XYZ file of C-alpha atoms in Angstrom:
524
model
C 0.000 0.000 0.000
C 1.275 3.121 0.958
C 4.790 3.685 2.339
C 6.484 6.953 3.649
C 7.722 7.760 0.207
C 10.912 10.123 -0.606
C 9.688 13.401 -2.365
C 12.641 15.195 -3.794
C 11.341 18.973 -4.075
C 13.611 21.359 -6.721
C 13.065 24.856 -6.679
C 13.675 26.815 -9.396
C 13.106 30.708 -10.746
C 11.219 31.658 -13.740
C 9.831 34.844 -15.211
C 10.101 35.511 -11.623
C 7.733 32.961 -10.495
C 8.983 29.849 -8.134
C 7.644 26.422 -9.253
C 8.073 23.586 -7.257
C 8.435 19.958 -8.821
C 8.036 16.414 -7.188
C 9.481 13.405 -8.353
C 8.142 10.209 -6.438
C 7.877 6.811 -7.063
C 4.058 5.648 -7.000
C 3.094 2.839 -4.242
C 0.397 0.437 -4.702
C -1.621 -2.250 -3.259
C -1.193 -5.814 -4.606
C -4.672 -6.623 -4.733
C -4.997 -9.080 -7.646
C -8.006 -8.763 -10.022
C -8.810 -12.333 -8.467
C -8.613 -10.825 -4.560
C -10.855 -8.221 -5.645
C -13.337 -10.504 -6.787
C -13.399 -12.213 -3.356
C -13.530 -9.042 -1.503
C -16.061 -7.929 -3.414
C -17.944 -11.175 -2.526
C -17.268 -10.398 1.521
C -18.632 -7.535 1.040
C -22.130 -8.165 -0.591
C -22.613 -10.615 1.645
C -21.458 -8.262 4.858
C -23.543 -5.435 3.256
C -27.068 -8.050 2.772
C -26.306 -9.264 6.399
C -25.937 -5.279 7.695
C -29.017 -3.847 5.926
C -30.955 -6.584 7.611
C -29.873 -5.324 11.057
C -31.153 -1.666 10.335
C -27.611 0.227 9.825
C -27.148 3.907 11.303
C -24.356 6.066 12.234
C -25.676 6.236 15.699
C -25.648 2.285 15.915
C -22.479 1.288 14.320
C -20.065 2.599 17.411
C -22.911 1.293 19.806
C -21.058 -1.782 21.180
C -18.226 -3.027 23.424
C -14.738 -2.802 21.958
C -13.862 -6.362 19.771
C -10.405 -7.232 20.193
C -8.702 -8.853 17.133
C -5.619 -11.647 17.452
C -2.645 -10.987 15.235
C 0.478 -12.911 14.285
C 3.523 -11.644 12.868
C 5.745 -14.050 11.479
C 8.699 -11.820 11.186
C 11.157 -13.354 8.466
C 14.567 -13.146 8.013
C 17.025 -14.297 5.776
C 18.150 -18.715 6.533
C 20.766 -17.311 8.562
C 18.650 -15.069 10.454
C 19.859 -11.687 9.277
C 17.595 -8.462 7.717
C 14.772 -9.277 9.771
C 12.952 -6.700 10.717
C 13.314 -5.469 14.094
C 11.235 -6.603 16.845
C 10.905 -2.432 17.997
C 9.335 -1.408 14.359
C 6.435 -4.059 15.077
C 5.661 -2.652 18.706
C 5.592 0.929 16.808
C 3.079 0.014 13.825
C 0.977 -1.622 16.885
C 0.620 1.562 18.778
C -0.292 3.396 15.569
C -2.494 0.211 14.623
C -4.577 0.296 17.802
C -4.500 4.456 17.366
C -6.017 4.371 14.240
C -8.717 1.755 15.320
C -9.646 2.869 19.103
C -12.478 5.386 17.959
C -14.156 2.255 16.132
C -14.139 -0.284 18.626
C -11.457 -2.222 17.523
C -8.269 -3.357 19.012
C -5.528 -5.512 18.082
C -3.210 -7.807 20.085
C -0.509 -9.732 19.226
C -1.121 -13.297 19.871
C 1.755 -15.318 21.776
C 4.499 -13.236 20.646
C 6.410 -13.196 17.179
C 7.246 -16.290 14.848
C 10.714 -15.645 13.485
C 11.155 -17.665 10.396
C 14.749 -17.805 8.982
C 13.812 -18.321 5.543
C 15.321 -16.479 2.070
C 12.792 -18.309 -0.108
C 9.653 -16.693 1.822
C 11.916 -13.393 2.895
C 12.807 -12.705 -0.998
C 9.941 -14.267 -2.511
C 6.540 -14.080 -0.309
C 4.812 -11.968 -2.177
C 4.760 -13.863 -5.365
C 1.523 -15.757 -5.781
C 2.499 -17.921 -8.093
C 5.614 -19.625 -6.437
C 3.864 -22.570 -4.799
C 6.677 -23.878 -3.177
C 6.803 -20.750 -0.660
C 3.358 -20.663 -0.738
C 3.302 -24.201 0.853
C 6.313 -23.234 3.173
C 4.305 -20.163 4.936
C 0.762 -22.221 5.301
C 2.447 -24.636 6.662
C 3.812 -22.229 9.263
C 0.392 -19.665 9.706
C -1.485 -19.585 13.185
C -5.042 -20.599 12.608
C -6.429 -18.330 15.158
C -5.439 -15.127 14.097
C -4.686 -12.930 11.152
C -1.427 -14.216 9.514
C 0.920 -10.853 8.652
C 4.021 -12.139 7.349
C 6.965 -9.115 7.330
C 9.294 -9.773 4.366
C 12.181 -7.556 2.355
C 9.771 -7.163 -0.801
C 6.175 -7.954 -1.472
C 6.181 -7.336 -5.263
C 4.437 -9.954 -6.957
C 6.345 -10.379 -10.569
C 3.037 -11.508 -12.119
C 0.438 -8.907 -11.674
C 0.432 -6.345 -13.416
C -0.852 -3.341 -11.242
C 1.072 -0.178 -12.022
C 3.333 1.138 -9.365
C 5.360 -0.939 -6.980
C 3.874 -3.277 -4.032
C 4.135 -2.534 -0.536
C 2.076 -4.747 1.160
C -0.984 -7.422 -0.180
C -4.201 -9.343 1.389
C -4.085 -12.407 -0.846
C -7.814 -13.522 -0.580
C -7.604 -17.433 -1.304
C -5.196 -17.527 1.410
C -6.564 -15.351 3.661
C -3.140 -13.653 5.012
C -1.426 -10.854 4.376
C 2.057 -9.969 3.172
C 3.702 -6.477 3.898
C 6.930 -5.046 2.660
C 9.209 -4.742 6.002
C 10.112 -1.147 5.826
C 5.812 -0.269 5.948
C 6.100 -1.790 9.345
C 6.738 1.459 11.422
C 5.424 4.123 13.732
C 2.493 6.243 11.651
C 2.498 3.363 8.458
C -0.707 2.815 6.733
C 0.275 -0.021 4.814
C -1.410 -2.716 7.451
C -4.391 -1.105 7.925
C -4.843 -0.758 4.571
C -4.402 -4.670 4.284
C -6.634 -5.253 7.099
C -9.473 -3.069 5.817
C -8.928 -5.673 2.529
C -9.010 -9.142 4.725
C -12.115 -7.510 6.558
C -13.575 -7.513 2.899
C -13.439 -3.771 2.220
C -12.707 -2.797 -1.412
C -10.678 0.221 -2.956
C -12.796 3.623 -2.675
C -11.963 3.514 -6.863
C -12.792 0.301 -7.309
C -13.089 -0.236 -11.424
C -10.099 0.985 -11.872
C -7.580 -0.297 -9.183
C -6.242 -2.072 -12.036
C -6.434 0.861 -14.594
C -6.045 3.834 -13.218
C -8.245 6.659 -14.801
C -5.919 8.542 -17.930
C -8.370 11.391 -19.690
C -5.569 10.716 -22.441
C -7.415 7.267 -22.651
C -10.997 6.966 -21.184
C -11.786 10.880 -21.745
C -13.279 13.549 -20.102
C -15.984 13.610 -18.549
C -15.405 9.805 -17.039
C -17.109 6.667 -19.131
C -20.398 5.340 -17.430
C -18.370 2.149 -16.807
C -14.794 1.696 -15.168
C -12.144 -0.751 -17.381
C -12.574 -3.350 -14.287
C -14.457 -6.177 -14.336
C -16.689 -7.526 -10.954
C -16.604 -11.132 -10.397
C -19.024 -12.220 -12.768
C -17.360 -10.797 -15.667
C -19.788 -7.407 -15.798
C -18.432 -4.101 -16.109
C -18.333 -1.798 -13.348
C -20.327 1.293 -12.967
C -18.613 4.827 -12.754
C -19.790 6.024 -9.747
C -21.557 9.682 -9.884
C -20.330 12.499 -7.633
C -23.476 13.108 -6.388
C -23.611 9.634 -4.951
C -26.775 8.319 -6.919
C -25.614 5.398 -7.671
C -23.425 4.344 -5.031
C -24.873 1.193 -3.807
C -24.199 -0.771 -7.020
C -21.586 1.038 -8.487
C -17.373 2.150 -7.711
C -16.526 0.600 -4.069
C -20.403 -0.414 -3.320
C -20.434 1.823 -0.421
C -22.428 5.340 0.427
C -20.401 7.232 2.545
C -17.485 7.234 0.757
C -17.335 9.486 -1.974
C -16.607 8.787 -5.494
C -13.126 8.479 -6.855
C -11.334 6.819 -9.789
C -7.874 6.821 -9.138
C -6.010 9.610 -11.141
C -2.593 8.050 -10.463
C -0.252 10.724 -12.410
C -2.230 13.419 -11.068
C -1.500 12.593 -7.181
C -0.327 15.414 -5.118
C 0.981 13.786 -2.446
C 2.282 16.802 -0.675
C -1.050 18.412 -0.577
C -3.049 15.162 0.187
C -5.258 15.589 -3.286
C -5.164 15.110 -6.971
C -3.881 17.999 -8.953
C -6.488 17.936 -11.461
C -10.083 17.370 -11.406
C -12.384 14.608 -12.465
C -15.422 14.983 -14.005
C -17.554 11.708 -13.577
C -19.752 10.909 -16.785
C -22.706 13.596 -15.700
C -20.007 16.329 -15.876
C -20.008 16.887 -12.315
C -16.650 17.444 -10.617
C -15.708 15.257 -8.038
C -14.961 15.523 -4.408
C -12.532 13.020 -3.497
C -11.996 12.318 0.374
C -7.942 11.646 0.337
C -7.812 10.961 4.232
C -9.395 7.189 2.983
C -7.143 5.010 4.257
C -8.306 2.412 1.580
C -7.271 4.888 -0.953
C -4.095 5.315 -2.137
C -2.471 8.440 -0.942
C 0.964 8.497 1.319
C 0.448 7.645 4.731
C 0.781 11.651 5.816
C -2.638 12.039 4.286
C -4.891 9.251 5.572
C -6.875 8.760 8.376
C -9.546 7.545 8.650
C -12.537 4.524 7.437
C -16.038 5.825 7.507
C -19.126 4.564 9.371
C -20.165 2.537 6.805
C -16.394 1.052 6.508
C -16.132 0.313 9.852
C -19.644 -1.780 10.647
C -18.783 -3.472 7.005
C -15.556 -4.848 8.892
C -17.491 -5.448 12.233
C -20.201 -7.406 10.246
C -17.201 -9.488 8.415
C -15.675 -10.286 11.733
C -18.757 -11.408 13.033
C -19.726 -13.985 10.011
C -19.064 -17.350 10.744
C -16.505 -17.647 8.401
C -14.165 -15.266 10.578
C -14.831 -17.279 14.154
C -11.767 -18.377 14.244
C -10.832 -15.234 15.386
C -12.828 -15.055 18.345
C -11.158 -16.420 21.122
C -10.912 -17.023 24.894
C -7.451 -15.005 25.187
C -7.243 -12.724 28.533
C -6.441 -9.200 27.176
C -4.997 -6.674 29.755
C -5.975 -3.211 28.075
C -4.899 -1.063 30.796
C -3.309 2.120 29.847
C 0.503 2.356 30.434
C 1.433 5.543 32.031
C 3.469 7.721 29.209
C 6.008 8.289 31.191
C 9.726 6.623 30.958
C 9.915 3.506 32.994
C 12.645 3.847 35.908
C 15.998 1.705 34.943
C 17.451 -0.210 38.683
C 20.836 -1.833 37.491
C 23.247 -1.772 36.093
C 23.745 1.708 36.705
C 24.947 4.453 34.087
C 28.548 3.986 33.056
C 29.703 0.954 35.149
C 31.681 -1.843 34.901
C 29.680 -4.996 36.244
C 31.836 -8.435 36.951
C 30.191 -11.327 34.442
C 30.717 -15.339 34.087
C 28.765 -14.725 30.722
C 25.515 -12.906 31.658
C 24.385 -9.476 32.922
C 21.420 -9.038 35.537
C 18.922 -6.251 33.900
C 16.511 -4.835 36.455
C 14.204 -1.903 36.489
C 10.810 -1.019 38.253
C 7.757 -2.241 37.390
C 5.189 0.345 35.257
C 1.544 0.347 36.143
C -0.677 -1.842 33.659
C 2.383 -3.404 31.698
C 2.704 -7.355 31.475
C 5.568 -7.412 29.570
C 8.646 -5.561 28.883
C 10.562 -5.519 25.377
C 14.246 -5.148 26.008
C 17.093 -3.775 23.835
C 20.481 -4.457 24.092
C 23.076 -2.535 22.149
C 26.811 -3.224 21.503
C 28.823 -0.378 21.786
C 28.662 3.587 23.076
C 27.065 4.417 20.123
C 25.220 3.327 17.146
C 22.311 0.411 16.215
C 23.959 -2.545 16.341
C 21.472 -4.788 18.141
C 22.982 -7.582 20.091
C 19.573 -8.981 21.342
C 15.969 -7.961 22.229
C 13.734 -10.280 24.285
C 10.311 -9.495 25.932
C 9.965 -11.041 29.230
C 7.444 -10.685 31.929
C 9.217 -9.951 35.172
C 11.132 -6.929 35.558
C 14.242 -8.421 35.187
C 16.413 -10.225 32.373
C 19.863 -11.965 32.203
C 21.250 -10.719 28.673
C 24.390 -13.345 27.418
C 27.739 -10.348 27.339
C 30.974 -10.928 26.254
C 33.828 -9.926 28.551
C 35.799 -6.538 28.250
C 32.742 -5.065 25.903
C 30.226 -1.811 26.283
C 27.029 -2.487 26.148
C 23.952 0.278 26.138
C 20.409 -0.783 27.297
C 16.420 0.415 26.991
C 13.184 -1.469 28.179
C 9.577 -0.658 26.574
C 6.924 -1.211 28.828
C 3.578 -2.969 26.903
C 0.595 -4.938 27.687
C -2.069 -6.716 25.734
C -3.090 -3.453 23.559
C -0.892 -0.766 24.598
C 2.374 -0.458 22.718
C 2.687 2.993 22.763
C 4.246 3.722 26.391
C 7.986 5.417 25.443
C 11.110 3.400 25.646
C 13.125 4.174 29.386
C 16.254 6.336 29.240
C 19.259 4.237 27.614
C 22.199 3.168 29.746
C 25.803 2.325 29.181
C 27.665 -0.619 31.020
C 31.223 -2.255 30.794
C 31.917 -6.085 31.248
C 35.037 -6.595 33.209
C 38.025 -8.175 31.707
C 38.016 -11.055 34.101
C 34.606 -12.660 35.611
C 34.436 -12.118 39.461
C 31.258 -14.208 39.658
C 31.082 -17.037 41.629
C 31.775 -20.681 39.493
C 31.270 -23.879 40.236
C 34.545 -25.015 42.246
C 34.461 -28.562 41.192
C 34.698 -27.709 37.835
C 38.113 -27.119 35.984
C 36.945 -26.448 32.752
C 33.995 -27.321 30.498
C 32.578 -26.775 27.105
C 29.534 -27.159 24.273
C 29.949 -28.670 21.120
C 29.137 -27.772 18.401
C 28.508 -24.448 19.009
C 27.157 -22.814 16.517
C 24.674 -25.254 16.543
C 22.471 -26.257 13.368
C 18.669 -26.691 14.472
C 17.148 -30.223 14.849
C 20.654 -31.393 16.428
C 22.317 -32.127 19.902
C 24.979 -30.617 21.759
C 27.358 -32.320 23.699
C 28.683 -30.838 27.527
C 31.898 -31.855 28.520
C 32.695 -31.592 31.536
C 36.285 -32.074 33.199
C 35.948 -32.253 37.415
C 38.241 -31.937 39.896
C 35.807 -33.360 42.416
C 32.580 -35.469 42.799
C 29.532 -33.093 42.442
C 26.282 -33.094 41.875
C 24.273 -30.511 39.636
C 21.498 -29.181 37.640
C 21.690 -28.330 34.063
C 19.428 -25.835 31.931
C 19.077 -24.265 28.778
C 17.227 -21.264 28.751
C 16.306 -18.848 26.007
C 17.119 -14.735 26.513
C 14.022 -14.248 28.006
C 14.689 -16.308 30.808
C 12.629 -18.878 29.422
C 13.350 -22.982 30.543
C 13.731 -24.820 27.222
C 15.388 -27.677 29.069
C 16.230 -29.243 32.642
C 18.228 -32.229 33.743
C 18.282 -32.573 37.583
C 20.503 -34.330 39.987
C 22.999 -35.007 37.367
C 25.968 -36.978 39.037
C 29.924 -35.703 37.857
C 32.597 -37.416 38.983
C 36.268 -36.754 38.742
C 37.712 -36.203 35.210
C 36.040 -36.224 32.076
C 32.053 -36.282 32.178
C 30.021 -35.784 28.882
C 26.699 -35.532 28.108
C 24.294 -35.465 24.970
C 21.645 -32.659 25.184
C 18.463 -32.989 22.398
C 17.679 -29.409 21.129
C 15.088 -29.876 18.409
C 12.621 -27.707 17.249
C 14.571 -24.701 18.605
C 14.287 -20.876 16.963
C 17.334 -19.229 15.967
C 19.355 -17.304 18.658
C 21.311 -17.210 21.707
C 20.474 -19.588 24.654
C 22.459 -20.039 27.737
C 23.514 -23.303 29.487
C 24.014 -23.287 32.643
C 25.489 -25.689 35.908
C 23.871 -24.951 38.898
C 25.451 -26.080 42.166
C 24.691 -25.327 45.753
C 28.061 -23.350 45.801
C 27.797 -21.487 42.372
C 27.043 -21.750 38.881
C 28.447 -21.414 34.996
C 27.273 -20.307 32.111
C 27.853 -20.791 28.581
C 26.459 -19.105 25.694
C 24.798 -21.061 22.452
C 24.070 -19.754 19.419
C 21.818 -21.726 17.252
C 21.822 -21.330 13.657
């Protein structure tokens, strides 16, 4: 859909006069002409089902607040690099829920992120025609919730829409696809896409797949639009004065007539920079703050009542209760207010045996925390981000290196409480933590470690012991836990099955009554 697009403004002098001129490339939806068909379908059927009910204005914000599941499989390349980051999602959520609070609609996101390392679905997912990654990502989709699946590019090499794709609802599989750089603080893009999977159509629908060109369907507009609806019958122009609006354009009255004039968008001013003239030779009014339309996402904001009870009625069909769910949703508002960091403090050097303590106070109404942690004084380079529940975490360091570090408070609907202040911290050059005594040495092999594989701990004593190990995630989450495990003096090994696992860093650890090691293991 619509992405924060680059205008390049040159200013220039003549006869006196300034003239400004804007290059820009031209986004687009990736609706297919076969999508639009089965939208259009949702929505005669949502519209027949809405008119039976007695639609108003005054009834269509008359009911509690629905609350939507989504999951975001967040792809990244098959060695787990260029996925988008975990912050950008939490961003385009707060906007998300923003944008749908006044209608009664709220989104959550439903047992945290899927991260999928793979270049065949990251490159590729947008292509409708590939069947292979097709297969790949319904294999991998949640059935109870709407499937968004972030990827580098969502152009689809065999439509033929003009402009270039930045995100798609693909209809037949009932997911959507968005270009990563549309996921973001004030993006359009996935409301767009949502308004499409909730069976709303383009406010110019006719000619989302030939955009109106006086050069070629004259002026005033034809009666019909060069699209075709699902039965193969052309589409009516819809009139300015709205006339005809319940069987012709988009279907739906209270959005007003419009017929895409791509070359003619004026992006900076949020309207077209000519006017069109529908087939009566009235002049149109076209409302650009649509967000099914197809201006940047500066300019729209907004569905109408008629949108929004179209979307209501599709989520309430039968055919959407899969949706509907008995998930607990905390929807308490986060104070806006910078959460209070407790250790390490600012500009310290902590002692580590491989991980660092994070602690900071609990916010009011959170029940999670996402945490960043940076390598370095300065800079983006993201060492890892986890969201955890308790107020602290134990990040995997390396020894001798600066770190920086921010928490963002969240809950089930809230992800727009601001990110604490960042701190710095230094590892030491030696670990001063407590180890286990009995142990001379130890290590994991191999390590990387390829998924669906085992690792082997060796482990060379100096003394009988007995201990517990674990493998946790960087959340603090128990993947695996061997009590009671008996060492005795010299060489001990082990064989540790870690299928199934995500990409990432996970920590083994020894735990003794006098101490305990860690190690750090990366999974590829």
């Amino acid at each position: 859909m619509l992405r924060k697009l680059t205008l390049l403004f040159i200013l220039f002098l003549m006869t006196g006069i300034g003239l400004s001129v804007y290059a820009q490339k031209v986004p687009r939806c990736g609706t297919s002409a076969k999508d639009l068909d089965l939208i259009q379908k949702r929505l005669i059927a949502n519209k027949h089902s809405l008119y039976s009910k007695e639609f108003t204005k005054a009834t269509s914000r008359s009911r509690e607040t629905v609350f939507i599941p989504l999951k975001f499989h967040l792809v990244g390349r098959d060695n787990g690099t260029a996925r988008i980051e975990s912050s950008k999602v939490f961003d385009q959520m707060c906007t998300l829920n923003e944008t749908f609070e006044e209608l009664g609609v709220q989104f959550y996101i439903k047992e945290g992120f899927n991260y999928v390392d793979n270049t065949q679905i990251f490159d590729n997912g947008g292509n409708s025609t590939s069947l292979g990654t097709q297969g790949i990502m319904n294999s991998i989709r949640d059935e109870s919730a709407i499937d968004i699946f972030v990827i580098r590019d969502a152009q689809d090499p065999t439509r033929t829409n003009v402009g270039f794709t930045l995100g798609v609802y693909f209809g037949d599989r009932d997911w959507i696809v968005v270009e990563k750089t549309e996921i973001q603080s004030g993006g359009m893009t996935l409301p767009h896409e949502i308004g499409h999977f909730f069976g709303l159509p383009h406010p110019f629908r006719g000619w989302d797949l030939e955009p109106y060109d006086p050069a070629i369907h004259g002026s005033p507009a034809p009666i019909s639009a060069p699209g075709k609806d699902r039965n193969g019958e052309a589409i009516l122009t819809e009139l300015a004065d709205g006339s005809n609006c319940e069987t012709a354009g988009d279907m739906i009255c209270d959005t007003r007539a419009d017929y895409l004039y791509f070359s003619k968008i004026d992006n900076f001013n949020c309207r077209y920079r000519e006017p069109l003239i529908d087939p009566t030779g009235d002049t149109l009014d076209t409302d650009e703050e649509l967000i099914m339309g197809y201006f940047l996402d500066r300019c729209m904001n907004k569905f109408t009542p008629m949108q929004v009870a179209l979307m209501i009625e599709d989520y309430e069909s039968d055919s959407r209760t899969y949706l509907k769910n008995n998930d607990v949703i905390t929807t308490g508002i986060i104070p806006d207010e910078p959460s209070t960091l407790l250790s390490p403090s600012n500009n310290i050097t902590v002692p580590t045996a491989g991980l660092v303590d994070l602690e900071w106070e609990a916010m009011e109404e959170a029940t999670a925390y996402y945490v960043e942690l940076y390598t370095g004084t300065s800079g983006n380079n993201i060492a890892h981000t986890a969201t955890v529940t308790a107020t602290t975490a134990a990040v995997p360091v390396e020894i001798g290196s600066a770190y920086r570090w921010r928490i963002k408070p969240i809950n089930g609907v809230n992800y727009c409480a601001p990110y604490s202040e960042v701190r710095t911290f230094r590892t030491d050059m030696a670990s001063s933590v407590p180890e286990v005594s009995s142990v001379e040495s130890w290590t994991v092999q191999p390590n990387p470690l390829s998924r669906n594989s085992y690792i082997t701990v060796s482990v060379f004593a100096n003394e009988k012991f007995e201990a517990n190990i674990k493998v946790t995630d960087f959340s603090g989450k128990e993947i695996r836990f061997i009590d009671d495990e008996q060492f005795f003096i010299g060489l001990n090994t082990m064989r540790i099955p870690l299928h199934n696992l995500k990409t990432g860093i996970y920590i083994i650890s020894i735990e003794t009554a006098s101490g305990v090691s860690h190690q750090k293991l990366i999974i590829n």
